Short mmCIF file of C-alpha atoms and ligand atoms in Angstrom, two decimals:
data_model
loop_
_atom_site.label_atom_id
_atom_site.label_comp_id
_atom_site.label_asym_id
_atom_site.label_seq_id
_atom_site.Cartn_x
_atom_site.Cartn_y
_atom_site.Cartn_z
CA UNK A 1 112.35 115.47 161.37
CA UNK A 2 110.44 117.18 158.24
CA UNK A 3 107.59 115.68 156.57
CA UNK A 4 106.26 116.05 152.94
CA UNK A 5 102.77 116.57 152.79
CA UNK A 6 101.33 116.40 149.41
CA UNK A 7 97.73 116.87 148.12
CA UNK A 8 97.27 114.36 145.01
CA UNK A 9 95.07 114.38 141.97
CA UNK A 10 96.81 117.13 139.87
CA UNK A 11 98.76 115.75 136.41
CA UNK A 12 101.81 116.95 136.32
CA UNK A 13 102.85 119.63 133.75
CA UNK A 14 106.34 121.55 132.63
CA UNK A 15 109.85 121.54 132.37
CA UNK A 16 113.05 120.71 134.85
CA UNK A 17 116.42 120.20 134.29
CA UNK A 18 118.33 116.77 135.72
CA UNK A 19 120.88 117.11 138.36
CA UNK A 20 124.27 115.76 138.36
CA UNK A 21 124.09 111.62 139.14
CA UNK A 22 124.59 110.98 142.61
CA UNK A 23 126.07 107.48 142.04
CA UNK A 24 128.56 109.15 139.94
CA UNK A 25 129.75 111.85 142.03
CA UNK A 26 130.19 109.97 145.45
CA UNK A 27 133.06 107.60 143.27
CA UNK A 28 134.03 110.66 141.63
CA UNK A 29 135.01 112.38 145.29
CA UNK A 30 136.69 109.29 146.80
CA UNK A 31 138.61 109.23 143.31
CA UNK A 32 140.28 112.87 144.87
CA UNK A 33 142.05 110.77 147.47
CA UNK A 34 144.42 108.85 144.19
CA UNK A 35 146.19 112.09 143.92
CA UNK A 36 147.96 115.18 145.29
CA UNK A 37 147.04 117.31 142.96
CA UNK A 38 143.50 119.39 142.59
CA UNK A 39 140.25 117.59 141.07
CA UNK A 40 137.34 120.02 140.19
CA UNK A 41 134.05 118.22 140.61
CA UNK A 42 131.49 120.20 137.99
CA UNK A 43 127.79 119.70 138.02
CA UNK A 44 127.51 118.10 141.78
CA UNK A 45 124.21 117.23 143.06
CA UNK A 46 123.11 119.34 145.62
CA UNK A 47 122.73 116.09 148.26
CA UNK A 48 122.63 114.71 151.95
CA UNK A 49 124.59 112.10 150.23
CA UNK A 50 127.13 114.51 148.39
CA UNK A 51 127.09 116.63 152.18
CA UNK A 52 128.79 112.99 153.70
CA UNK A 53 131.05 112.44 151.14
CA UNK A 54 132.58 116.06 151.60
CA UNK A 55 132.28 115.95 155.30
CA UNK A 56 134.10 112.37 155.51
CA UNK A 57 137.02 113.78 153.09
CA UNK A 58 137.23 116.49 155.35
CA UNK A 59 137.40 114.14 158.52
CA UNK A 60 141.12 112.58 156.65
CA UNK A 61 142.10 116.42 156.82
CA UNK A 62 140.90 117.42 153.37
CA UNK A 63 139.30 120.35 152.77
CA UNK A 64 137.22 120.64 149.29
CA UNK A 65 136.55 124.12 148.94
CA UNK A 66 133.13 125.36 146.72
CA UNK A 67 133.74 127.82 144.17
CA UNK A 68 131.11 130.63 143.42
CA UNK A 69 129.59 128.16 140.41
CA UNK A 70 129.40 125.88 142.73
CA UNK A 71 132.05 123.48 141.81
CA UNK A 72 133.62 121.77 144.27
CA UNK A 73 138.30 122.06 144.50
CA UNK A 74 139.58 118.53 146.84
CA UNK A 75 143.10 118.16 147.11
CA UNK A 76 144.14 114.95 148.40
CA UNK A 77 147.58 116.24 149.25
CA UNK A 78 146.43 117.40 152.98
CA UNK A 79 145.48 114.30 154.21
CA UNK A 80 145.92 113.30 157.63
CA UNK A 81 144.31 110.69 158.18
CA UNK A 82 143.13 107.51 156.75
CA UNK A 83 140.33 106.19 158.12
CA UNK A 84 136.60 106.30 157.32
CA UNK A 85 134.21 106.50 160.77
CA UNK A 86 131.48 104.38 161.67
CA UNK A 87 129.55 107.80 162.54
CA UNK A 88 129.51 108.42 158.89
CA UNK A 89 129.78 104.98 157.17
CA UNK A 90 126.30 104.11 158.73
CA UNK A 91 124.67 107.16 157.01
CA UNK A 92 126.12 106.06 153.74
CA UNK A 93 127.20 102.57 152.68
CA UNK A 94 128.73 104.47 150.18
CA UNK A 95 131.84 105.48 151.82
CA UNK A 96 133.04 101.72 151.15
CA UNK A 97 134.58 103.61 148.25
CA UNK A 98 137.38 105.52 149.69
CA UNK A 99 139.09 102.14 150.72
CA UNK A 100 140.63 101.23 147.19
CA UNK A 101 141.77 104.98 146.93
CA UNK A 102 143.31 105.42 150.54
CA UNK A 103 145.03 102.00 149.94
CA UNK A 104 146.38 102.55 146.79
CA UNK A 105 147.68 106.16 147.07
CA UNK A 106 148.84 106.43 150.94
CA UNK A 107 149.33 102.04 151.39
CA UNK A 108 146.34 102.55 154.36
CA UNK A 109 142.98 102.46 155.65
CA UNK A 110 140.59 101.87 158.26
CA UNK A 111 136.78 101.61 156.90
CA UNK A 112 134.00 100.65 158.82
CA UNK A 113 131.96 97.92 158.08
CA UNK A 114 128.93 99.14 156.66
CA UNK A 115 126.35 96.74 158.20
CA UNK A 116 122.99 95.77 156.23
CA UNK A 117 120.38 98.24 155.46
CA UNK A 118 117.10 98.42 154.74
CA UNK A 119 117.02 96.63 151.25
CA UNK A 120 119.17 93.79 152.23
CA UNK A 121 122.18 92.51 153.84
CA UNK A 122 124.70 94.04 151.28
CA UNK A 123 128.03 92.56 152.34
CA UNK A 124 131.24 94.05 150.63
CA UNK A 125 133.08 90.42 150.28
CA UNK A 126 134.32 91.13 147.14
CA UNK A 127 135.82 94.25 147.39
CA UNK A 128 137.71 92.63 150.34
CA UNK A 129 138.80 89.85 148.38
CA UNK A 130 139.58 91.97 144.58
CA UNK A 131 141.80 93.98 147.00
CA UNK A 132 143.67 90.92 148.82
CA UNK A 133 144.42 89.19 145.29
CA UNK A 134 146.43 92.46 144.75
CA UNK A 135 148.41 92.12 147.46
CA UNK A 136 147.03 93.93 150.62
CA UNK A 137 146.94 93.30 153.68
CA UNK A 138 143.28 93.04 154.98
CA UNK A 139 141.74 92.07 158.81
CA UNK A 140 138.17 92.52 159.37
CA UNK A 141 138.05 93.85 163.34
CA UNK A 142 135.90 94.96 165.65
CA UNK A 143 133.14 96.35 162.63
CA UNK A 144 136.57 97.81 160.72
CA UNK A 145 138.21 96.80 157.63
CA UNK A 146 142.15 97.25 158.46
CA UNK A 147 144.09 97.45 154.75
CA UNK A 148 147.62 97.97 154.77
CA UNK A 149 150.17 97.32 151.35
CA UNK A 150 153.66 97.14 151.76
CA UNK A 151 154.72 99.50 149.11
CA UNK A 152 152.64 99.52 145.88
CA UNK A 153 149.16 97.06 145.28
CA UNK A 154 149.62 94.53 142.56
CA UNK A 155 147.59 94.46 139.05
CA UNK A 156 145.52 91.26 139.12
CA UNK A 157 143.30 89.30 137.35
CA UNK A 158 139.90 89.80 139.21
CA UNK A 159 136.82 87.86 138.50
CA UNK A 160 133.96 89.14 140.47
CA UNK A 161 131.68 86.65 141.83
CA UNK A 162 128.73 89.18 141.14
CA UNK A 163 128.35 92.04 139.51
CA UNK A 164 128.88 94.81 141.82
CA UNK A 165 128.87 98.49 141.06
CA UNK A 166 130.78 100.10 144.00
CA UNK A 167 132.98 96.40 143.94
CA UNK A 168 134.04 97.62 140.82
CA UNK A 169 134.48 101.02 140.94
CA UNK A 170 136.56 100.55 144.12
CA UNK A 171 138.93 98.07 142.36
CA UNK A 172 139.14 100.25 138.82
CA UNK A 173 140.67 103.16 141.45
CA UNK A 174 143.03 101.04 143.44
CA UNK A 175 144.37 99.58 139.93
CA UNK A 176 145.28 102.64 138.72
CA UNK A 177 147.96 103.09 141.16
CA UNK A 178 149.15 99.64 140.99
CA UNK A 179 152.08 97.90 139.93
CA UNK A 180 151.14 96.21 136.44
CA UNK A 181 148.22 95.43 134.49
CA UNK A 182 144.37 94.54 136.43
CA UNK A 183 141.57 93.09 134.60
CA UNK A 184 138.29 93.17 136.04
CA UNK A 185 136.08 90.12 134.69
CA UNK A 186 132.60 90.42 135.57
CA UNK A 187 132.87 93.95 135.61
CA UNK A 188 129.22 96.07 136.55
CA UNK A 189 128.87 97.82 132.68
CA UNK A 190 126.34 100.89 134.57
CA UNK A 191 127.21 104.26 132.48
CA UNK A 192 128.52 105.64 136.80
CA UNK A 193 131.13 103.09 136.43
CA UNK A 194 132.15 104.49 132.60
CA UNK A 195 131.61 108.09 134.45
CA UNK A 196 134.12 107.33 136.68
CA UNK A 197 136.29 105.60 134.35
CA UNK A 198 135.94 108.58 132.29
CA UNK A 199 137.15 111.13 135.16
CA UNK A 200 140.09 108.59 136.08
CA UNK A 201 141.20 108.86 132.77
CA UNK A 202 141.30 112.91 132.82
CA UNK A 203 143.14 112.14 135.62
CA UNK A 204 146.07 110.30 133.98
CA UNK A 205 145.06 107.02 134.45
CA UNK A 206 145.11 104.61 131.35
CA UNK A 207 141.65 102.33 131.44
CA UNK A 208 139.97 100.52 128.39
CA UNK A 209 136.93 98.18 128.59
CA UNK A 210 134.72 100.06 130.88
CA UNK A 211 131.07 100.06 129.85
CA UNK A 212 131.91 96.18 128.87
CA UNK A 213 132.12 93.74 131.67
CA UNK A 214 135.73 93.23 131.15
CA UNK A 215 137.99 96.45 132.66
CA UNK A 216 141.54 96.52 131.44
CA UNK A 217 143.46 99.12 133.80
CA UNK A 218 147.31 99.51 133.58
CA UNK A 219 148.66 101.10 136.49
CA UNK A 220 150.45 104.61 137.13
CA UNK A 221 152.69 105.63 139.66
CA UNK A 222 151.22 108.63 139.91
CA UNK A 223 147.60 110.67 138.92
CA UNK A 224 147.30 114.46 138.18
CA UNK A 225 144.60 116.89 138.61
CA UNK A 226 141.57 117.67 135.98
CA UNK A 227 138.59 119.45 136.05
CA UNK A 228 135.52 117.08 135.22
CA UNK A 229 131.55 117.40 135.25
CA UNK A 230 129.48 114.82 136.44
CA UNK A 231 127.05 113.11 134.06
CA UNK A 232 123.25 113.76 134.58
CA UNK A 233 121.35 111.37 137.09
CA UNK A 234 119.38 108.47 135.22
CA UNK A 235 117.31 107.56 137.97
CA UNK A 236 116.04 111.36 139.01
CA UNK A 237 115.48 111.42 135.46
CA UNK A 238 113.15 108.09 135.24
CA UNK A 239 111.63 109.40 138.36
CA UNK A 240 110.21 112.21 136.88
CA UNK A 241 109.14 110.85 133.86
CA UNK A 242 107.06 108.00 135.88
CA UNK A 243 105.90 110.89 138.10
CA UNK A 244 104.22 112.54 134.93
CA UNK A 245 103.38 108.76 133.32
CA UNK A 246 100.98 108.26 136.93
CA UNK A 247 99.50 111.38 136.81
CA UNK A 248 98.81 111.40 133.55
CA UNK A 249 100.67 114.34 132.89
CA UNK A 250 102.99 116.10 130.43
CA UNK A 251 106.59 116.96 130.94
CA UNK A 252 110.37 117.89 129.40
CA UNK A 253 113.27 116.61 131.66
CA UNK A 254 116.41 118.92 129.93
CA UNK A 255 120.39 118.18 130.24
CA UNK A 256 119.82 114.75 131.12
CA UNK A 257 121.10 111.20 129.08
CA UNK A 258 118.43 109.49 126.98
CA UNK A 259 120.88 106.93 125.87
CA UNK A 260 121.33 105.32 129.36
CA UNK A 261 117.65 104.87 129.62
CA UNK A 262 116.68 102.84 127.29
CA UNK A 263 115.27 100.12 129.82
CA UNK A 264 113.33 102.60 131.66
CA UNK A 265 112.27 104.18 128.78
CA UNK A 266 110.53 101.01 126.67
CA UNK A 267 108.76 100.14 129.58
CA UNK A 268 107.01 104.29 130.34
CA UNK A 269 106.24 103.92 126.48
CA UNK A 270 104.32 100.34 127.07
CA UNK A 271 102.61 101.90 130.22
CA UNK A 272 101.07 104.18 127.31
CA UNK A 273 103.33 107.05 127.55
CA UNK A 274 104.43 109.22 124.09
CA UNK A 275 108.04 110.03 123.98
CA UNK A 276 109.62 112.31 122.33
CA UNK A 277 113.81 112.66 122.70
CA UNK A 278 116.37 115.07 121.53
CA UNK A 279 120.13 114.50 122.29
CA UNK A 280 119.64 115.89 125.75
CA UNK A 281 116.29 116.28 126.44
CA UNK A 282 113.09 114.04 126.92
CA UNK A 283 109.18 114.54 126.78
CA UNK A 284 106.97 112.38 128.08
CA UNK A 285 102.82 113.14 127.21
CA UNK A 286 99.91 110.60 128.57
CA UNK A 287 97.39 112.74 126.43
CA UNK A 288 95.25 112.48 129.88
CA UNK A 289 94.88 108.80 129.58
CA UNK A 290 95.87 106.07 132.69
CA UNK A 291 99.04 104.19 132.36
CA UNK A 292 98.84 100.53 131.45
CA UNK A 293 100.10 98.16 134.15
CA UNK A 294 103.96 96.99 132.68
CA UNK A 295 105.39 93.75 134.12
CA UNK A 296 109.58 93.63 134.47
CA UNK A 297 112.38 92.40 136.05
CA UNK A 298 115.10 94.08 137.59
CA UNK A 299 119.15 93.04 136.65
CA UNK A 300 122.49 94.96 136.36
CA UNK A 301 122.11 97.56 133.29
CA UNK A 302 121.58 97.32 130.30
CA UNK A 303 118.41 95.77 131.80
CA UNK A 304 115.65 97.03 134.65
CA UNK A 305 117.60 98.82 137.03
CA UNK A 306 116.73 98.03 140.41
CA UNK A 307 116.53 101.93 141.38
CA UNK A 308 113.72 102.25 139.38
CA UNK A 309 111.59 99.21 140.40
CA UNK A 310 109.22 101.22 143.42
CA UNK A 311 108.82 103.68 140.83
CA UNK A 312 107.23 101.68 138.59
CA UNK A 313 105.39 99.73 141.36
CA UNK A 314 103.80 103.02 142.07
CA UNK A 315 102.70 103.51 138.68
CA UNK A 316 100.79 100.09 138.69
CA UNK A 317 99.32 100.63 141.66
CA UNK A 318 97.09 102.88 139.58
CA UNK A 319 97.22 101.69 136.16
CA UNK A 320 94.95 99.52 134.34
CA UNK A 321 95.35 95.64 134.79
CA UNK A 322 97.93 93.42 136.56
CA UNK A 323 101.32 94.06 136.29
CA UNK A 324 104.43 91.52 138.13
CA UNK A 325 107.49 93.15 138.94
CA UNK A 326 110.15 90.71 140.13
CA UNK A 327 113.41 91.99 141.78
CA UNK A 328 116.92 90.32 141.48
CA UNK A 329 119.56 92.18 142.95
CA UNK A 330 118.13 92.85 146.27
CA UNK A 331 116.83 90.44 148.59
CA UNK A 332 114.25 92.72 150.54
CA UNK A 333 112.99 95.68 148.58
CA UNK A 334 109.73 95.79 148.89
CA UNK A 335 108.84 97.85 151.70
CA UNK A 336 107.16 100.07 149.97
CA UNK A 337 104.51 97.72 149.35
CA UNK A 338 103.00 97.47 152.69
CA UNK A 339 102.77 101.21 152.81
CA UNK A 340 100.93 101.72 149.27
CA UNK A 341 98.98 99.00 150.68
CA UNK A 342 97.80 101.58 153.00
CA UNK A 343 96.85 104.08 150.85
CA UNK A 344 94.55 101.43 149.09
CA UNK A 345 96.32 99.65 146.64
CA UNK A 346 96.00 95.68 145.58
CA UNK A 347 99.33 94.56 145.79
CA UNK A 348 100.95 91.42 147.10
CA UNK A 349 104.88 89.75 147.39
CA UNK A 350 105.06 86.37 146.17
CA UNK A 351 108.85 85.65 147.22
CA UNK A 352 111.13 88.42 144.94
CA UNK A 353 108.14 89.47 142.54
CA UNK A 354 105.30 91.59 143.56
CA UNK A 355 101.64 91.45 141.95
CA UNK A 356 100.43 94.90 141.54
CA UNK A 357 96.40 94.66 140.22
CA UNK A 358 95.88 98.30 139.27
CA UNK A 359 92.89 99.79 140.75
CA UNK A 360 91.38 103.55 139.48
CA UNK A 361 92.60 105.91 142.90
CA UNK A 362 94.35 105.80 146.03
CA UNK A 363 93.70 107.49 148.87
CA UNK A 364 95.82 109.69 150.82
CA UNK A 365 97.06 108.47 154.35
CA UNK A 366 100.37 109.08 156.62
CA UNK A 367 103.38 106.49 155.09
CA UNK A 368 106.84 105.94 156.05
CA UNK A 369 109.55 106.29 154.03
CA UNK A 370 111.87 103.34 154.51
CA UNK A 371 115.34 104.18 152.17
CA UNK A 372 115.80 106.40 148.93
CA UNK A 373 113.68 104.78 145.84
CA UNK A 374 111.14 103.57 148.53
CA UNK A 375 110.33 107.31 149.43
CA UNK A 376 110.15 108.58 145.64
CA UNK A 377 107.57 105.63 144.99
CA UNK A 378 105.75 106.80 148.16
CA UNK A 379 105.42 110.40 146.53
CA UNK A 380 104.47 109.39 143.83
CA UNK A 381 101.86 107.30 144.89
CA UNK A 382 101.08 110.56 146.97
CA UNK A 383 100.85 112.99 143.97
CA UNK A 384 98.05 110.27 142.09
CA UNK A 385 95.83 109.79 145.68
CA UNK A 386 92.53 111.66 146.72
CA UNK A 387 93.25 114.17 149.65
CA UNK A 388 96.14 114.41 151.72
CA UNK A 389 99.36 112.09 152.08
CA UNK A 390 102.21 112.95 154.85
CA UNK A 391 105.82 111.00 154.42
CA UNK A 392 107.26 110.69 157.16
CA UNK A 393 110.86 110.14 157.59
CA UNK A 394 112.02 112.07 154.63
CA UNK A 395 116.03 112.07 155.22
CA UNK A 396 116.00 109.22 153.30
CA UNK A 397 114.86 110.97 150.26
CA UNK A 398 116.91 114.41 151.13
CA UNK A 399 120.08 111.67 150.32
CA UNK A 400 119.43 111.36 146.70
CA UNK A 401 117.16 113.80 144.92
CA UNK A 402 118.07 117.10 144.70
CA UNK A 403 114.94 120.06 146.06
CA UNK A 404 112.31 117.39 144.93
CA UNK A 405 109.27 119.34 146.27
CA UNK A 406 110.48 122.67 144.41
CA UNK A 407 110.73 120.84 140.79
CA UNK A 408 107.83 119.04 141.39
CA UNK A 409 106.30 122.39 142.82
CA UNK A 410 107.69 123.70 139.21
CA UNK A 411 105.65 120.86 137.80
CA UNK A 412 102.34 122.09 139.35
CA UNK A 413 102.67 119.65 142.16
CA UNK A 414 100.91 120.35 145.60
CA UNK A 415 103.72 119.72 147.86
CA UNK A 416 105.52 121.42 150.46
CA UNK A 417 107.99 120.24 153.19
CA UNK A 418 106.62 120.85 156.95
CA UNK A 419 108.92 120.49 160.29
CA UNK A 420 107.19 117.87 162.49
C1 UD1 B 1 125.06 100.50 143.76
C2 UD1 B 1 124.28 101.79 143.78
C3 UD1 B 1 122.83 101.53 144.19
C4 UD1 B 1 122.21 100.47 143.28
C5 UD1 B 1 123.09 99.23 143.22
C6 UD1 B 1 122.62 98.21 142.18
C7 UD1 B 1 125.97 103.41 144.36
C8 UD1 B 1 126.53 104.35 145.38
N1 UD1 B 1 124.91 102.69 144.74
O1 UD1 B 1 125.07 99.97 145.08
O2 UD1 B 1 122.11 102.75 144.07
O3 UD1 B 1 120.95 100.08 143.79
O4 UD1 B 1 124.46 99.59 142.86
O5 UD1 B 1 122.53 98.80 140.92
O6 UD1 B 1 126.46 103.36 143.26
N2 UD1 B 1 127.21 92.07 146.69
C9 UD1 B 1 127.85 91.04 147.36
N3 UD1 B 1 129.14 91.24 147.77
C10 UD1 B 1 129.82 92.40 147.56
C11 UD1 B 1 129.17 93.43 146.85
C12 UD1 B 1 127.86 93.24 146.43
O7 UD1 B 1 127.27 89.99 147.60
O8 UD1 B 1 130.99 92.51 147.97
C13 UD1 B 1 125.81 91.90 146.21
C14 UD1 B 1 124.82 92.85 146.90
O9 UD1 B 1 124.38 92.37 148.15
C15 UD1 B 1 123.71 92.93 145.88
C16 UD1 B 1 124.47 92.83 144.53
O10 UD1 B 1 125.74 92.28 144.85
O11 UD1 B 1 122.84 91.83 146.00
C17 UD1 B 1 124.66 94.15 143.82
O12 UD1 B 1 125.12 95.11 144.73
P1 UD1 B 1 126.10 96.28 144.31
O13 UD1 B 1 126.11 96.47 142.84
O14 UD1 B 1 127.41 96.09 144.99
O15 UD1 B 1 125.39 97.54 144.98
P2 UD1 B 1 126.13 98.84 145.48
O16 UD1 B 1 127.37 99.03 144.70
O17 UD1 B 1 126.19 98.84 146.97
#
């Protein structure tokens, strides 16, 4: 299993361009399944997490081809099968979202229960239940969900008890197959769900509302193929930028979205940071000077997102005075905590909010990486410590950010990956 070993104290300095959003394209690939036709996926991430997606469409008997520019062909018209294994479901809870899709378009599927993970229990209840109220057929066995419809799923009214991001991206797909008109009340508003929306739509399928919390979807009997590019990846984008806020650095992300970080944003510009942003484009400059500690509280977007929140936890470890940051949509995702603990930080949990009292350095020691945001926090609490730091367990981060030593390498980083 590789390790990242990283040698702090240098600011970070230059330019990268944003990949494609993971939390977009994994949607975007189970969306291939609601037609017969060919999808091109533009502007993929190159992912662990994209690498599953592809592998479990080509366990149903698809077989996505990759073109020379990388793009990536699926035609949902070879399937063979319609079931999603445990093998791969455990890897990535994300393959929940080929269930509305396979029921929808073929009137099956077999998913495995994705258990809990490491920042909470995460139980897909309401995905079950949106997809019962529109008629199918659903028994929870042996760690499986078993769907079947006879004939087409019905448009419903859904109300969802939470907001849920893959809930409601899984529902949006199976309604636009169904018979009649779905609303989705409650709806998660994050700019992936609109991304998908938006690809659906090129697709043939006839959706108002997303971006809103209330999803109107009338239902087709049939999608076509499009061609459609991803949208850049918010939270590799605020990543960086808190990467360069720490080390007091000075950096241009290019072809990303400044308008869906706006949350993110406010908060790196009271932690001290000056921003400059073009249509596509951001800069971030500390002018050398140490972040201020920021207090905030994560919630479904617009607000804090909760993929950002060990970021920012990293960046108060180190910044001046005490900053609270208080989590709401996960129950345990703090883990990170204990390890920056390690490295000499003064942080402590007080139920969901964590008290970060900034002190001037860390120091370097061996941490774990315990799932995806954990392990960027982790690095960056690496790249602002004296001497050496070694993460271990790096898969995690290998699922959702794209070559992260080379563009922080790019950025003047010391970092390299090393095979333990
Ligand atoms: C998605 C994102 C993930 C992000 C999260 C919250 C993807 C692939 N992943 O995860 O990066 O951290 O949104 O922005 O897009 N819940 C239930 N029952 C359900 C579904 C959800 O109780 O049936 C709860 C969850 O336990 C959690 C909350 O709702 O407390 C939000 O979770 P949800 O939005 O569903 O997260 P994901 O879609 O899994």
């Amino acid at each position: 299993m590789d390790k990242l070993l990283i040698h702090g104290g240098i600011s970070l300095n230059g330019e990268i361009r944003i990949a494609g959003a993971k939390n977009s394209a994994l949607p975007i690939l189970a969306a291939t399944l609601l037609t017969r036709e060919t999808v091109q996926i533009c502007n993929l991430p190159h992912l662990y997490d994209i690498t599953t997606m592809l592998e479990l469409l080509g366990c149903m008997g698809l077989e996505p081809v990759i073109d020379e520019k990388l793009n990536v062909e699926v035609n949902g018209g070879t399937i063979k099968h319609f079931n999603a294994p445990y093998e791969l479901v455990k890897t990535m809870r994300a393959s929940i979202l080929v269930l509305g899709p396979l029921l929808a378009h073929f009137g099956q599927a077999q998913v495995a229960l994705p258990g809990g993970c490491a920042i909470g229990s995460r139980p897909v209840n309401l995905h079950i239940s949106a997809l019962q109220k529109m008629g199918a057929d659903i028994v929870v066995e042996d760690g499986y969900i078993n769907a079947t419809v006879d004939g087409r799923l019905k448009g419903a009214h859904i109300f969802m008890d939470m907001c849920t991001v893959t809930g409601t991206e899984n529902v949006m797909m199976a309604a636009t197959l169904a018979d009649g008109q779905t609303i989705i009340e409650n709806a998660a508003r994050e700019p992936e769900v609109v991304d998908l929306a938006n690809c659906l739509i090129a697709m043939g399928a006839e959706i108002t509302g997303q971006g809103t919390d209330t999803i109107v979807i009338n239902g087709k009997t049939s999608l076509h193929g499009c061609s459609y590019s991803v949208m850049p990846d918010r939270i590799e984008t605020g990543t960086y930028l808190i990467a360069a806020a720490a080390t007091r650095g000075r950096i241009k992300v290019k072809d990303t979205r400044p308008d869906i970080l706006e949350a993110v944003l406010s908060k790196l510009e009271e932690a001290g940071a000056d921003l400059r942003i073009g249509d596509t484009w951001i800069e971030l400059d500390m002018h050398g000077k140490r972040p201020k500690a920021v207090s905030l509280r994560t919630a479904p977007y617009p607000a804090f997102p909760t993929d950002m929140q060990a970021q920012f936890t990293a960046l108060n470890a180190i910044a001046e005075g005490t900053g609270s940051i208080t989590e709401t949509v996960f129950e345990n995702r703090f883990m990170h905590v204990h390890e920056m603990n390690r490295m000499g930080a003064s942080m402590h949990v007080e139920g969901n909010t964590v008290i970060v009292n900034g002190v001037t350095s860390l120091k370097g020691a061996p941490v774990m990486a315990t799932d995806l945001r954990a392990s960027a926090s982790l690095i960056i609490a690496g790249l602002v410590s004296e001497n050496e730091t070694v993460v271990d367990r790096i898969y995690h981060i290998d699922r959702g950010y794209e070559c992260i030593e080379e563009k922080l390498q790019l950025l003047g980083a010391r970092i390299r990956r090393v095979p333990s």
